[in-house]
């Protein structure tokens, strides 16, 4: 079996909060988010034998407890993801999946086969505005042929499937000035998420996008939101969600205490 391989991190403590993991980045994605940091692995193929990736997992096993599959969008390579997850499970590792939620059927299959322990799901924009969501995933700037309604339906289905499963879940929104991250955006996203994740106390993470590393040249001169600005934005998530975090380059992961912001 072949996998379209991007790169890997042998030991990471930031890709799954609280765990030391090996991270494999798989190429390809149906989206072209202008703020994407991994855009170099979205298009050009780099096919390798699956054994090559299994060897990388094996080399990290003495130092990690888990495997994270990221991208790009890893679930675009369903068979490779399943094979790598099976290998990791046989080695006693937990498996986490970073996903944009566009492939709910693959998520369902992974859960049915007990091949995923945690999902890290991106909600990129307000789900009540398909056209705005499509803008944030690059439909206009990169001439994607995605149907906005289908994008929203697929992501909603993915969220529903995961929220009803025993798998852990972290939901994330990356905020970038001029694209997404107003209090109105976070208010709408939090209201949408509340019925799915509030009872589970699922963490909702507002991530600091770094425009200087973005795929879109239009964003590269933009100044990122500061830590203080992210704390202000996070207020919009309350009272819909209580387990809210911010993630910044300067401070890492911080739980938001709404009593003090």
PDB file of C-alpha atoms in Angstrom:
ATOM      1  CA  UNK A   1       0.000   0.000   0.000  1.00  0.00           C
ATOM      2  CA  UNK A   2       1.143   3.528  -0.801  1.00  0.00           C
ATOM      3  CA  UNK A   3       0.556   6.721   1.206  1.00  0.00           C
ATOM      4  CA  UNK A   4       0.843  10.306   0.000  1.00  0.00           C
ATOM      5  CA  UNK A   5       3.303  11.469   2.646  1.00  0.00           C
ATOM      6  CA  UNK A   6       4.126  15.008   3.742  1.00  0.00           C
ATOM      7  CA  UNK A   7       6.393  15.027   6.768  1.00  0.00           C
ATOM      8  CA  UNK A   8       6.506  13.950  10.417  1.00  0.00           C
ATOM      9  CA  UNK A   9       7.408  15.045  13.918  1.00  0.00           C
ATOM     10  CA  UNK A  10       9.048  12.226  15.911  1.00  0.00           C
ATOM     11  CA  UNK A  11       8.042  13.659  19.309  1.00  0.00           C
ATOM     12  CA  UNK A  12       5.468  16.404  19.910  1.00  0.00           C
ATOM     13  CA  UNK A  13       3.812  17.641  23.084  1.00  0.00           C
ATOM     14  CA  UNK A  14       1.572  20.241  21.408  1.00  0.00           C
ATOM     15  CA  UNK A  15      -0.473  18.203  18.918  1.00  0.00           C
ATOM     16  CA  UNK A  16      -2.422  16.333  21.611  1.00  0.00           C
ATOM     17  CA  UNK A  17      -2.625  18.270  24.846  1.00  0.00           C
ATOM     18  CA  UNK A  18      -1.174  16.274  27.739  1.00  0.00           C
ATOM     19  CA  UNK A  19       0.390  13.541  25.599  1.00  0.00           C
ATOM     20  CA  UNK A  20       3.704  12.888  23.886  1.00  0.00           C
ATOM     21  CA  UNK A  21       2.933  11.844  20.317  1.00  0.00           C
ATOM     22  CA  UNK A  22       4.457  11.037  16.961  1.00  0.00           C
ATOM     23  CA  UNK A  23       2.783  13.054  14.211  1.00  0.00           C
ATOM     24  CA  UNK A  24       2.460  11.986  10.574  1.00  0.00           C
ATOM     25  CA  UNK A  25       1.326  14.619   8.079  1.00  0.00           C
ATOM     26  CA  UNK A  26      -0.434  13.204   5.026  1.00  0.00           C
ATOM     27  CA  UNK A  27      -0.756  15.163   1.792  1.00  0.00           C
ATOM     28  CA  UNK A  28      -3.934  16.388   0.137  1.00  0.00           C
ATOM     29  CA  UNK A  29      -6.991  18.355   1.250  1.00  0.00           C
ATOM     30  CA  UNK A  30     -10.314  19.358  -0.330  1.00  0.00           C
ATOM     31  CA  UNK A  31      -9.968  22.838   1.231  1.00  0.00           C
ATOM     32  CA  UNK A  32      -7.541  25.691   0.591  1.00  0.00           C
ATOM     33  CA  UNK A  33      -7.799  27.751   3.770  1.00  0.00           C
ATOM     34  CA  UNK A  34      -5.934  31.021   3.128  1.00  0.00           C
ATOM     35  CA  UNK A  35      -4.283  30.869   6.577  1.00  0.00           C
ATOM     36  CA  UNK A  36      -3.039  27.270   6.132  1.00  0.00           C
ATOM     37  CA  UNK A  37       0.476  26.721   7.504  1.00  0.00           C
ATOM     38  CA  UNK A  38       0.977  23.351   5.784  1.00  0.00           C
ATOM     39  CA  UNK A  39       0.092  24.426   2.244  1.00  0.00           C
ATOM     40  CA  UNK A  40       3.283  22.939   0.793  1.00  0.00           C
ATOM     41  CA  UNK A  41       1.876  19.439   1.310  1.00  0.00           C
ATOM     42  CA  UNK A  42      -1.561  20.075  -0.178  1.00  0.00           C
ATOM     43  CA  UNK A  43      -0.896  19.373  -3.833  1.00  0.00           C
ATOM     44  CA  UNK A  44       2.362  17.806  -5.052  1.00  0.00           C
ATOM     45  CA  UNK A  45       2.319  14.020  -4.527  1.00  0.00           C
ATOM     46  CA  UNK A  46       4.970  12.118  -2.596  1.00  0.00           C
ATOM     47  CA  UNK A  47       3.952   8.475  -2.649  1.00  0.00           C
ATOM     48  CA  UNK A  48       5.796   6.174  -0.283  1.00  0.00           C
ATOM     49  CA  UNK A  49       5.257   2.614   0.867  1.00  0.00           C
ATOM     50  CA  UNK A  50       3.189   2.366   4.036  1.00  0.00           C
ATOM     51  CA  UNK A  51       6.071   0.467   5.666  1.00  0.00           C
ATOM     52  CA  UNK A  52       8.126   3.659   5.505  1.00  0.00           C
ATOM     53  CA  UNK A  53       5.599   5.421   7.745  1.00  0.00           C
ATOM     54  CA  UNK A  54       5.242   2.424  10.029  1.00  0.00           C
ATOM     55  CA  UNK A  55       9.013   2.509  10.564  1.00  0.00           C
ATOM     56  CA  UNK A  56       8.761   6.149  11.627  1.00  0.00           C
ATOM     57  CA  UNK A  57       6.068   5.260  14.158  1.00  0.00           C
ATOM     58  CA  UNK A  58       8.193   2.363  15.406  1.00  0.00           C
ATOM     59  CA  UNK A  59      11.247   4.595  15.913  1.00  0.00           C
ATOM     60  CA  UNK A  60       9.260   6.930  18.200  1.00  0.00           C
ATOM     61  CA  UNK A  61       7.546   4.274  20.312  1.00  0.00           C
ATOM     62  CA  UNK A  62      10.057   4.381  23.206  1.00  0.00           C
ATOM     63  CA  UNK A  63       9.251   8.080  23.703  1.00  0.00           C
ATOM     64  CA  UNK A  64       5.542   8.483  22.884  1.00  0.00           C
ATOM     65  CA  UNK A  65       2.170   7.077  23.898  1.00  0.00           C
ATOM     66  CA  UNK A  66       0.146   8.085  20.856  1.00  0.00           C
ATOM     67  CA  UNK A  67       0.014   8.607  17.109  1.00  0.00           C
ATOM     68  CA  UNK A  68      -1.545  11.708  15.571  1.00  0.00           C
ATOM     69  CA  UNK A  69      -2.484  11.730  11.889  1.00  0.00           C
ATOM     70  CA  UNK A  70      -2.629  15.229  10.471  1.00  0.00           C
ATOM     71  CA  UNK A  71      -2.295  17.000   7.154  1.00  0.00           C
ATOM     72  CA  UNK A  72      -3.534  18.419   4.903  1.00  0.00           C
ATOM     73  CA  UNK A  73      -6.623  16.402   5.611  1.00  0.00           C
ATOM     74  CA  UNK A  74      -5.592  12.850   6.527  1.00  0.00           C
ATOM     75  CA  UNK A  75      -9.039  11.313   5.978  1.00  0.00           C
ATOM     76  CA  UNK A  76      -8.767  11.976   2.249  1.00  0.00           C
ATOM     77  CA  UNK A  77      -6.482   8.895   2.383  1.00  0.00           C
ATOM     78  CA  UNK A  78      -8.883   6.504   4.099  1.00  0.00           C
ATOM     79  CA  UNK A  79      -7.024   3.261   3.450  1.00  0.00           C
ATOM     80  CA  UNK A  80      -3.648   4.622   4.535  1.00  0.00           C
ATOM     81  CA  UNK A  81      -5.179   6.087   7.715  1.00  0.00           C
ATOM     82  CA  UNK A  82      -6.803   2.784   8.602  1.00  0.00           C
ATOM     83  CA  UNK A  83      -3.604   0.830   8.003  1.00  0.00           C
ATOM     84  CA  UNK A  84      -1.507   3.230  10.084  1.00  0.00           C
ATOM     85  CA  UNK A  85      -4.103   3.255  12.864  1.00  0.00           C
ATOM     86  CA  UNK A  86      -4.180  -0.548  12.951  1.00  0.00           C
ATOM     87  CA  UNK A  87      -0.383  -0.625  13.170  1.00  0.00           C
ATOM     88  CA  UNK A  88      -0.374   1.921  15.994  1.00  0.00           C
ATOM     89  CA  UNK A  89      -3.030   0.016  17.900  1.00  0.00           C
ATOM     90  CA  UNK A  90      -1.032  -3.208  17.629  1.00  0.00           C
ATOM     91  CA  UNK A  91       1.890  -1.327  19.150  1.00  0.00           C
ATOM     92  CA  UNK A  92      -0.215  -0.151  22.076  1.00  0.00           C
ATOM     93  CA  UNK A  93      -0.540   3.473  20.983  1.00  0.00           C
ATOM     94  CA  UNK A  94      -3.601   5.694  21.132  1.00  0.00           C
ATOM     95  CA  UNK A  95      -4.657   7.253  17.821  1.00  0.00           C
ATOM     96  CA  UNK A  96      -5.743  10.849  17.291  1.00  0.00           C
ATOM     97  CA  UNK A  97      -7.032  12.383  14.061  1.00  0.00           C
ATOM     98  CA  UNK A  98      -6.792  16.038  13.043  1.00  0.00           C
ATOM     99  CA  UNK A  99      -9.665  16.649  10.627  1.00  0.00           C
ATOM    100  CA  UNK A 100     -11.731  19.341   8.941  1.00  0.00           C
ATOM    101  CA  UNK A 101     -14.797  17.083   9.163  1.00  0.00           C
ATOM    102  CA  UNK A 102     -15.462  16.834   5.430  1.00  0.00           C
ATOM    103  CA  UNK A 103     -15.413  13.008   5.438  1.00  0.00           C
ATOM    104  CA  UNK A 104     -18.009  11.838   8.005  1.00  0.00           C
ATOM    105  CA  UNK A 105     -18.232   8.340   6.517  1.00  0.00           C
ATOM    106  CA  UNK A 106     -14.524   7.761   7.151  1.00  0.00           C
ATOM    107  CA  UNK A 107     -14.926   8.969  10.736  1.00  0.00           C
ATOM    108  CA  UNK A 108     -17.805   6.543  11.188  1.00  0.00           C
ATOM    109  CA  UNK A 109     -15.747   3.645   9.799  1.00  0.00           C
ATOM    110  CA  UNK A 110     -12.796   4.441  12.067  1.00  0.00           C
ATOM    111  CA  UNK A 111     -15.076   4.445  15.100  1.00  0.00           C
ATOM    112  CA  UNK A 112     -16.828   1.245  14.064  1.00  0.00           C
ATOM    113  CA  UNK A 113     -13.439  -0.471  13.810  1.00  0.00           C
ATOM    114  CA  UNK A 114     -12.155   1.084  17.080  1.00  0.00           C
ATOM    115  CA  UNK A 115      -9.257   2.709  15.246  1.00  0.00           C
ATOM    116  CA  UNK A 116      -9.498   6.247  16.686  1.00  0.00           C
ATOM    117  CA  UNK A 117      -9.407   7.399  20.303  1.00  0.00           C
ATOM    118  CA  UNK A 118      -9.628  11.142  19.777  1.00  0.00           C
ATOM    119  CA  UNK A 119     -10.605  13.641  17.085  1.00  0.00           C
ATOM    120  CA  UNK A 120      -9.441  17.229  16.772  1.00  0.00           C
ATOM    121  CA  UNK A 121     -12.146  18.863  14.672  1.00  0.00           C
ATOM    122  CA  UNK A 122     -11.780  22.245  12.996  1.00  0.00           C
ATOM    123  CA  UNK A 123     -14.847  24.461  12.898  1.00  0.00           C
ATOM    124  CA  UNK A 124     -13.478  27.219  10.720  1.00  0.00           C
ATOM    125  CA  UNK A 125     -16.321  29.763  10.617  1.00  0.00           C
ATOM    126  CA  UNK A 126     -19.968  30.221  11.631  1.00  0.00           C
ATOM    127  CA  UNK A 127     -21.916  27.172  10.504  1.00  0.00           C
ATOM    128  CA  UNK A 128     -25.080  29.211   9.907  1.00  0.00           C
ATOM    129  CA  UNK A 129     -23.451  31.004   6.973  1.00  0.00           C
ATOM    130  CA  UNK A 130     -22.373  28.524   4.260  1.00  0.00           C
ATOM    131  CA  UNK A 131     -21.073  31.261   1.966  1.00  0.00           C
ATOM    132  CA  UNK A 132     -18.877  32.728   4.711  1.00  0.00           C
ATOM    133  CA  UNK A 133     -17.623  29.237   5.571  1.00  0.00           C
ATOM    134  CA  UNK A 134     -16.752  28.673   1.938  1.00  0.00           C
ATOM    135  CA  UNK A 135     -14.765  31.914   1.903  1.00  0.00           C
ATOM    136  CA  UNK A 136     -12.724  30.822   4.918  1.00  0.00           C
ATOM    137  CA  UNK A 137     -11.862  27.494   3.252  1.00  0.00           C
ATOM    138  CA  UNK A 138     -10.739  29.254   0.077  1.00  0.00           C
ATOM    139  CA  UNK A 139     -13.620  28.654  -2.330  1.00  0.00           C
ATOM    140  CA  UNK A 140     -13.363  32.107  -3.882  1.00  0.00           C
ATOM    141  CA  UNK A 141      -9.631  32.776  -3.686  1.00  0.00           C
ATOM    142  CA  UNK A 142      -8.660  29.335  -5.005  1.00  0.00           C
ATOM    143  CA  UNK A 143     -11.656  28.655  -7.275  1.00  0.00           C
ATOM    144  CA  UNK A 144     -12.802  25.523  -5.481  1.00  0.00           C
ATOM    145  CA  UNK A 145     -15.839  23.711  -6.832  1.00  0.00           C
ATOM    146  CA  UNK A 146     -17.166  22.736  -3.402  1.00  0.00           C
ATOM    147  CA  UNK A 147     -20.855  23.196  -2.701  1.00  0.00           C
ATOM    148  CA  UNK A 148     -21.194  25.338   0.475  1.00  0.00           C
ATOM    149  CA  UNK A 149     -24.295  23.485   1.669  1.00  0.00           C
ATOM    150  CA  UNK A 150     -22.532  20.112   1.334  1.00  0.00           C
ATOM    151  CA  UNK A 151     -19.529  21.383   3.298  1.00  0.00           C
ATOM    152  CA  UNK A 152     -21.750  22.436   6.221  1.00  0.00           C
ATOM    153  CA  UNK A 153     -23.789  19.219   6.096  1.00  0.00           C
ATOM    154  CA  UNK A 154     -20.692  17.000   6.123  1.00  0.00           C
ATOM    155  CA  UNK A 155     -19.042  18.836   9.003  1.00  0.00           C
ATOM    156  CA  UNK A 156     -22.255  18.807  11.023  1.00  0.00           C
ATOM    157  CA  UNK A 157     -22.612  15.080  10.444  1.00  0.00           C
ATOM    158  CA  UNK A 158     -19.008  14.497  11.540  1.00  0.00           C
ATOM    159  CA  UNK A 159     -19.577  16.469  14.732  1.00  0.00           C
ATOM    160  CA  UNK A 160     -22.756  14.524  15.435  1.00  0.00           C
ATOM    161  CA  UNK A 161     -21.068  11.153  14.882  1.00  0.00           C
ATOM    162  CA  UNK A 162     -18.122  11.965  17.143  1.00  0.00           C
ATOM    163  CA  UNK A 163     -20.236  13.562  19.876  1.00  0.00           C
ATOM    164  CA  UNK A 164     -22.341  10.384  20.117  1.00  0.00           C
ATOM    165  CA  UNK A 165     -19.288   8.125  20.292  1.00  0.00           C
ATOM    166  CA  UNK A 166     -16.926   7.258  23.132  1.00  0.00           C
ATOM    167  CA  UNK A 167     -14.012   8.972  21.409  1.00  0.00           C
ATOM    168  CA  UNK A 168     -12.519  12.105  22.910  1.00  0.00           C
ATOM    169  CA  UNK A 169     -13.077  15.352  21.036  1.00  0.00           C
ATOM    170  CA  UNK A 170     -11.435  18.742  20.842  1.00  0.00           C
ATOM    171  CA  UNK A 171     -13.037  21.429  18.670  1.00  0.00           C
ATOM    172  CA  UNK A 172     -10.851  24.215  17.323  1.00  0.00           C
ATOM    173  CA  UNK A 173     -11.262  27.512  15.492  1.00  0.00           C
ATOM    174  CA  UNK A 174      -8.245  29.300  14.047  1.00  0.00           C
ATOM    175  CA  UNK A 175      -8.704  33.067  14.131  1.00  0.00           C
ATOM    176  CA  UNK A 176      -7.040  35.477  11.698  1.00  0.00           C
ATOM    177  CA  UNK A 177      -7.777  39.219  11.507  1.00  0.00           C
ATOM    178  CA  UNK A 178      -9.876  40.143   8.493  1.00  0.00           C
ATOM    179  CA  UNK A 179     -10.926  36.553   7.821  1.00  0.00           C
ATOM    180  CA  UNK A 180     -12.474  34.986  10.915  1.00  0.00           C
ATOM    181  CA  UNK A 181     -12.332  35.762  14.612  1.00  0.00           C
ATOM    182  CA  UNK A 182     -14.772  38.527  15.452  1.00  0.00           C
ATOM    183  CA  UNK A 183     -16.829  38.173  18.617  1.00  0.00           C
ATOM    184  CA  UNK A 184     -19.841  37.714  16.354  1.00  0.00           C
ATOM    185  CA  UNK A 185     -18.106  34.758  14.672  1.00  0.00           C
ATOM    186  CA  UNK A 186     -17.230  33.080  17.979  1.00  0.00           C
ATOM    187  CA  UNK A 187     -20.713  33.747  19.350  1.00  0.00           C
ATOM    188  CA  UNK A 188     -22.294  31.993  16.347  1.00  0.00           C
ATOM    189  CA  UNK A 189     -19.860  29.070  16.440  1.00  0.00           C
ATOM    190  CA  UNK A 190     -20.333  28.571  20.186  1.00  0.00           C
ATOM    191  CA  UNK A 191     -24.116  28.617  19.918  1.00  0.00           C
ATOM    192  CA  UNK A 192     -23.921  26.000  17.182  1.00  0.00           C
ATOM    193  CA  UNK A 193     -21.533  23.801  19.171  1.00  0.00           C
ATOM    194  CA  UNK A 194     -23.368  23.943  22.487  1.00  0.00           C
ATOM    195  CA  UNK A 195     -25.958  21.174  21.847  1.00  0.00           C
ATOM    196  CA  UNK A 196     -23.222  18.809  20.655  1.00  0.00           C
ATOM    197  CA  UNK A 197     -20.437  19.336  23.160  1.00  0.00           C
ATOM    198  CA  UNK A 198     -21.621  21.193  26.268  1.00  0.00           C
ATOM    199  CA  UNK A 199     -22.812  18.060  28.092  1.00  0.00           C
ATOM    200  CA  UNK A 200     -19.522  16.331  27.306  1.00  0.00           C
ATOM    201  CA  UNK A 201     -17.528  19.319  28.546  1.00  0.00           C
ATOM    202  CA  UNK A 202     -15.557  19.094  25.322  1.00  0.00           C
ATOM    203  CA  UNK A 203     -12.734  21.646  25.080  1.00  0.00           C
ATOM    204  CA  UNK A 204     -13.242  24.418  22.542  1.00  0.00           C
ATOM    205  CA  UNK A 205      -9.914  25.948  21.528  1.00  0.00           C
ATOM    206  CA  UNK A 206      -9.552  29.345  19.875  1.00  0.00           C
ATOM    207  CA  UNK A 207      -6.213  29.203  18.072  1.00  0.00           C
ATOM    208  CA  UNK A 208      -3.999  32.132  17.114  1.00  0.00           C
ATOM    209  CA  UNK A 209      -3.476  32.028  13.355  1.00  0.00           C
ATOM    210  CA  UNK A 210      -0.037  33.198  12.203  1.00  0.00           C
ATOM    211  CA  UNK A 211      -0.556  35.125   8.964  1.00  0.00           C
ATOM    212  CA  UNK A 212       3.159  35.482   8.237  1.00  0.00           C
ATOM    213  CA  UNK A 213       3.242  31.738   7.505  1.00  0.00           C
ATOM    214  CA  UNK A 214      -0.056  31.654   5.581  1.00  0.00           C
ATOM    215  CA  UNK A 215      -0.661  30.210   2.144  1.00  0.00           C
ATOM    216  CA  UNK A 216      -2.380  33.413   0.989  1.00  0.00           C
ATOM    217  CA  UNK A 217      -0.007  36.247   0.170  1.00  0.00           C
ATOM    218  CA  UNK A 218      -2.842  38.645   1.014  1.00  0.00           C
ATOM    219  CA  UNK A 219      -2.645  37.596   4.667  1.00  0.00           C
ATOM    220  CA  UNK A 220       1.104  37.579   5.149  1.00  0.00           C
ATOM    221  CA  UNK A 221       1.330  41.235   6.077  1.00  0.00           C
ATOM    222  CA  UNK A 222      -1.464  40.935   8.629  1.00  0.00           C
ATOM    223  CA  UNK A 223      -0.650  41.170  12.319  1.00  0.00           C
ATOM    224  CA  UNK A 224      -1.974  38.178  14.284  1.00  0.00           C
ATOM    225  CA  UNK A 225      -4.391  38.528  17.168  1.00  0.00           C
ATOM    226  CA  UNK A 226      -2.509  38.998  20.446  1.00  0.00           C
ATOM    227  CA  UNK A 227      -3.044  36.859  23.526  1.00  0.00           C
ATOM    228  CA  UNK A 228      -5.046  39.676  25.108  1.00  0.00           C
ATOM    229  CA  UNK A 229      -7.224  39.966  21.995  1.00  0.00           C
ATOM    230  CA  UNK A 230      -7.869  36.219  22.024  1.00  0.00           C
ATOM    231  CA  UNK A 231      -8.979  36.416  25.640  1.00  0.00           C
ATOM    232  CA  UNK A 232     -11.419  39.161  24.644  1.00  0.00           C
ATOM    233  CA  UNK A 233     -12.697  37.119  21.706  1.00  0.00           C
ATOM    234  CA  UNK A 234     -13.158  34.112  24.006  1.00  0.00           C
ATOM    235  CA  UNK A 235     -15.745  36.045  26.035  1.00  0.00           C
ATOM    236  CA  UNK A 236     -18.176  35.537  23.162  1.00  0.00           C
ATOM    237  CA  UNK A 237     -18.163  31.786  23.808  1.00  0.00           C
ATOM    238  CA  UNK A 238     -19.723  32.291  27.233  1.00  0.00           C
ATOM    239  CA  UNK A 239     -22.379  31.355  28.338  1.00  0.00           C
ATOM    240  CA  UNK A 240     -22.793  28.793  25.542  1.00  0.00           C
ATOM    241  CA  UNK A 241     -19.584  26.920  26.369  1.00  0.00           C
ATOM    242  CA  UNK A 242     -17.559  26.782  29.587  1.00  0.00           C
ATOM    243  CA  UNK A 243     -14.524  24.648  28.730  1.00  0.00           C
ATOM    244  CA  UNK A 244     -12.868  27.238  26.508  1.00  0.00           C
ATOM    245  CA  UNK A 245      -9.139  27.535  25.796  1.00  0.00           C
ATOM    246  CA  UNK A 246      -6.915  29.853  23.832  1.00  0.00           C
ATOM    247  CA  UNK A 247      -3.748  28.685  22.079  1.00  0.00           C
ATOM    248  CA  UNK A 248      -1.032  31.200  21.255  1.00  0.00           C
ATOM    249  CA  UNK A 249       2.552  31.087  20.099  1.00  0.00           C
ATOM    250  CA  UNK A 250       3.722  33.060  23.125  1.00  0.00           C
ATOM    251  CA  UNK A 251       1.841  31.222  25.882  1.00  0.00           C
ATOM    252  CA  UNK A 252       0.721  27.858  24.493  1.00  0.00           C
ATOM    253  CA  UNK A 253      -2.539  26.406  25.837  1.00  0.00           C
ATOM    254  CA  UNK A 254      -4.450  28.446  28.413  1.00  0.00           C
ATOM    255  CA  UNK A 255      -7.793  27.624  29.962  1.00  0.00           C
ATOM    256  CA  UNK A 256     -10.052  30.677  29.982  1.00  0.00           C
ATOM    257  CA  UNK A 257     -11.391  31.656  33.401  1.00  0.00           C
ATOM    258  CA  UNK A 258     -14.351  33.838  32.519  1.00  0.00           C
ATOM    259  CA  UNK A 259     -14.419  35.351  36.012  1.00  0.00           C
ATOM    260  CA  UNK A 260     -11.187  37.177  35.307  1.00  0.00           C
ATOM    261  CA  UNK A 261     -11.567  38.403  31.725  1.00  0.00           C
TER     262      UNK A 261
END
